[in-house]
XYZ file of C-alpha atoms in Angstrom:
265
model
C 151.753 48.688 138.685
C 153.758 51.294 136.718
C 152.060 54.224 138.398
C 153.857 53.503 141.668
C 157.156 54.370 139.980
C 156.130 58.032 139.970
C 155.014 58.064 143.605
C 158.187 58.741 145.495
C 161.147 60.988 145.026
C 160.234 62.026 141.445
C 156.717 63.114 142.337
C 158.019 64.852 145.464
C 160.588 66.830 143.480
C 158.030 67.701 140.793
C 155.631 68.923 143.474
C 158.270 71.132 145.115
C 159.344 72.616 141.788
C 155.719 73.295 140.883
C 155.017 74.884 144.282
C 158.073 77.129 143.961
C 157.198 78.166 140.411
C 153.572 78.913 141.295
C 154.598 80.793 144.445
C 156.890 83.045 142.389
C 153.997 83.813 140.033
C 151.601 84.512 142.904
C 154.130 86.710 144.693
C 154.595 88.780 141.558
C 150.838 89.360 141.465
C 151.032 90.617 145.041
C 153.916 92.957 144.208
C 152.042 94.257 141.176
C 149.037 94.948 143.428
C 151.335 96.835 145.841
C 150.735 94.422 148.738
C 152.973 94.416 151.794
C 155.281 91.524 152.642
C 152.529 89.543 154.373
C 150.158 89.970 151.458
C 152.833 88.879 148.992
C 153.651 85.753 151.033
C 149.956 84.901 151.444
C 149.377 85.124 147.687
C 152.495 83.027 147.091
C 151.243 80.340 149.486
C 147.725 80.417 148.036
C 149.054 80.011 144.492
C 151.570 77.309 145.367
C 149.439 75.226 147.738
C 145.830 75.984 146.761
C 145.543 73.367 144.023
C 147.144 70.643 146.157
C 144.904 71.433 149.120
C 141.837 71.102 146.925
C 143.149 67.833 145.462
C 143.830 66.250 148.848
C 140.486 67.426 150.224
C 138.576 65.808 147.356
C 140.566 62.586 147.645
C 139.945 62.510 151.387
C 143.514 62.520 152.717
C 145.361 64.866 155.013
C 146.946 67.669 152.929
C 150.677 67.185 152.649
C 151.176 70.935 153.095
C 150.446 70.428 156.813
C 152.573 67.315 157.244
C 155.734 68.139 155.257
C 158.016 71.052 156.060
C 159.203 71.258 152.457
C 155.700 71.827 151.124
C 155.002 74.463 153.771
C 158.261 76.422 153.552
C 158.722 76.479 149.763
C 156.024 79.108 148.979
C 157.265 81.297 151.827
C 160.767 81.260 150.371
C 159.398 81.964 146.884
C 157.349 84.913 148.113
C 160.303 86.467 149.927
C 162.543 86.019 146.885
C 160.171 88.021 144.698
C 159.465 90.631 147.384
C 163.163 91.331 148.035
C 164.443 91.094 144.450
C 163.810 94.285 142.505
C 165.774 92.922 139.549
C 163.512 89.869 139.298
C 160.388 92.032 139.451
C 161.411 93.824 136.251
C 161.356 90.583 134.244
C 157.607 90.087 133.926
C 158.012 87.534 131.157
C 159.905 85.216 133.514
C 156.835 84.810 135.707
C 154.849 83.564 132.720
C 157.506 80.870 132.305
C 157.275 79.943 135.999
C 153.490 79.767 135.786
C 153.595 77.618 132.639
C 156.067 75.207 134.211
C 154.008 74.810 137.368
C 150.864 74.328 135.292
C 152.415 71.381 133.471
C 153.873 69.811 136.625
C 150.707 70.030 138.702
C 148.503 68.689 135.910
C 150.659 65.531 135.958
C 151.122 65.117 139.727
C 147.466 65.832 140.477
C 146.243 63.248 137.970
C 148.840 60.719 139.132
C 147.798 61.015 142.771
C 144.126 60.711 141.853
C 144.829 57.453 139.995
C 146.914 56.226 142.926
C 143.915 56.620 145.254
C 141.566 54.711 142.956
C 139.639 57.457 141.177
C 138.304 56.745 137.702
C 139.642 58.378 134.566
C 137.228 61.361 134.227
C 137.552 62.196 137.920
C 141.347 61.899 137.820
C 141.699 64.121 134.751
C 139.337 66.704 136.243
C 141.233 66.666 139.515
C 144.518 67.081 137.653
C 143.208 70.185 135.891
C 141.855 71.535 139.177
C 145.222 70.948 140.847
C 146.983 72.870 138.090
C 144.573 75.811 137.960
C 143.215 75.899 141.516
C 146.028 77.882 143.107
C 145.891 80.569 140.442
C 142.129 80.879 140.838
C 142.418 81.349 144.614
C 145.179 83.955 144.340
C 143.312 85.935 141.674
C 140.175 85.975 143.800
C 142.184 87.191 146.795
C 143.688 89.938 144.619
C 140.227 90.796 143.194
C 141.104 89.818 139.629
C 139.336 87.580 137.141
C 141.190 84.229 137.079
C 143.227 83.531 133.978
C 141.397 80.264 133.354
C 138.164 82.250 132.828
C 139.544 85.103 130.734
C 138.985 84.834 127.000
C 141.682 87.407 126.243
C 144.398 85.256 127.817
C 146.434 82.658 125.994
C 145.628 78.981 126.425
C 145.558 78.154 130.140
C 143.144 75.304 130.764
C 144.060 73.500 127.534
C 147.688 72.773 128.525
C 146.473 71.411 131.855
C 144.006 69.209 129.988
C 146.811 68.002 127.738
C 149.013 67.051 130.700
C 146.214 65.332 132.607
C 144.975 63.545 129.486
C 148.473 62.331 128.655
C 148.803 60.853 132.152
C 145.463 59.088 131.729
C 146.548 57.555 128.416
C 149.894 56.479 129.857
C 148.194 54.982 132.885
C 145.824 52.875 130.816
C 148.688 51.776 128.556
C 150.745 50.789 131.633
C 153.582 53.057 130.523
C 153.372 55.729 133.231
C 156.760 55.815 134.932
C 159.524 58.154 136.053
C 160.363 59.055 132.449
C 156.978 59.437 130.805
C 155.445 61.521 133.612
C 157.971 64.389 133.254
C 157.554 64.122 129.476
C 153.807 64.722 129.859
C 154.504 67.761 132.037
C 156.982 69.031 129.448
C 154.350 68.704 126.722
C 151.852 70.776 128.714
C 154.558 73.351 129.415
C 155.485 73.511 125.725
C 151.892 74.088 124.640
C 151.490 76.887 127.143
C 154.697 78.596 125.999
C 153.763 78.319 122.319
C 150.346 79.799 123.105
C 152.032 82.704 124.890
C 154.394 83.319 121.992
C 151.744 83.113 119.263
C 148.874 84.612 121.319
C 146.607 81.618 120.782
C 143.095 81.926 122.184
C 140.410 79.355 122.858
C 137.297 79.805 120.683
C 134.332 81.807 121.916
C 130.689 81.832 120.885
C 130.272 83.941 117.759
C 126.658 84.756 118.578
C 127.455 86.381 121.922
C 130.723 87.950 120.786
C 128.630 91.103 120.169
C 126.603 91.775 123.373
C 123.809 93.386 121.312
C 123.616 90.631 118.705
C 120.481 89.003 120.142
C 118.498 92.146 120.909
C 117.173 92.740 117.367
C 115.917 90.096 114.990
C 115.813 90.973 111.299
C 113.991 88.344 109.166
C 115.754 87.111 106.087
C 112.893 88.140 103.782
C 112.771 91.720 105.048
C 113.920 94.237 102.418
C 117.229 95.812 103.192
C 117.718 99.553 102.643
C 119.952 100.316 99.652
C 123.434 101.463 100.416
C 124.273 105.001 99.284
C 126.345 105.310 96.130
C 129.329 107.326 97.201
C 130.546 107.723 93.624
C 127.625 110.021 92.701
C 128.422 112.587 95.349
C 129.737 115.898 93.989
C 133.251 116.326 95.345
C 133.435 119.983 94.165
C 133.224 122.547 96.936
C 130.015 124.534 97.347
C 130.328 128.145 96.181
C 129.668 130.729 98.846
C 126.748 133.128 98.053
C 127.492 136.782 97.307
C 127.258 139.142 100.235
C 124.098 141.187 100.398
C 124.899 144.891 100.718
C 123.889 146.325 104.054
C 121.877 149.603 104.159
C 123.647 152.784 105.154
C 122.218 153.684 108.572
C 124.069 157.022 108.775
C 121.428 158.830 106.678
C 117.707 158.839 107.407
C 115.392 158.349 104.435
C 113.130 161.301 103.498
C 109.975 159.218 103.930
C 110.710 158.723 107.619
C 111.524 162.393 108.235
C 108.219 163.422 106.641
C 106.224 161.316 109.110
C 108.375 161.695 112.221
C 109.912 165.132 112.497
C 113.438 165.076 113.724
C 114.410 167.360 116.620
C 116.366 170.471 115.699
């Protein structure tokens, strides 16, 4: 079966690269949140291993993060690299590239492993997307941030993972999934994510609820609408100020008042 060609050294290398890339992205989130070294390493491990742990738990196998030293040590190394490198921390755009690369790799390896353990196509594609986005969701929740996969103001995140997982499903059913086509599927997901970052592509949202007050008032179509004011009829000339009214001279007392109220000598 062609799928077994990807289970071996190629899938192992793709997993390690994806873990390292995701751990760098998670560690940068910890540095940006001003975490200490332990917090940065924990976020790096959660981002790099969270999706794989969820995948293996659903499949029903022992997570490879607890059986392979490479899987366990890679996020620790990635977290320390970011924590100790002030020069790397200044290049925020580089972490978007790391995250996009790991997203494409994990969408392919997660779907491939699900097919290898006998899951059907919808379950395998869903598990591939969860493998790609699961680590980022866990790290964002630990850092008390809304995950990128749920934020409408972020560039395409779930769609590239869907593209990678869907491509693996098509290749699997066409019996063309091998050591060459699997990295190509990951590269396609990575390319879509990078294009979305460059062009600021967004997934569509509901137009009705785009305005939170849109559903609070219902105006029937037959109701008469108030006419709009004609701004052209307004007089642009300035309003003339009225003439000042002369004030009475209070230094002299009128004769009528002195006749009624005698003034003291």
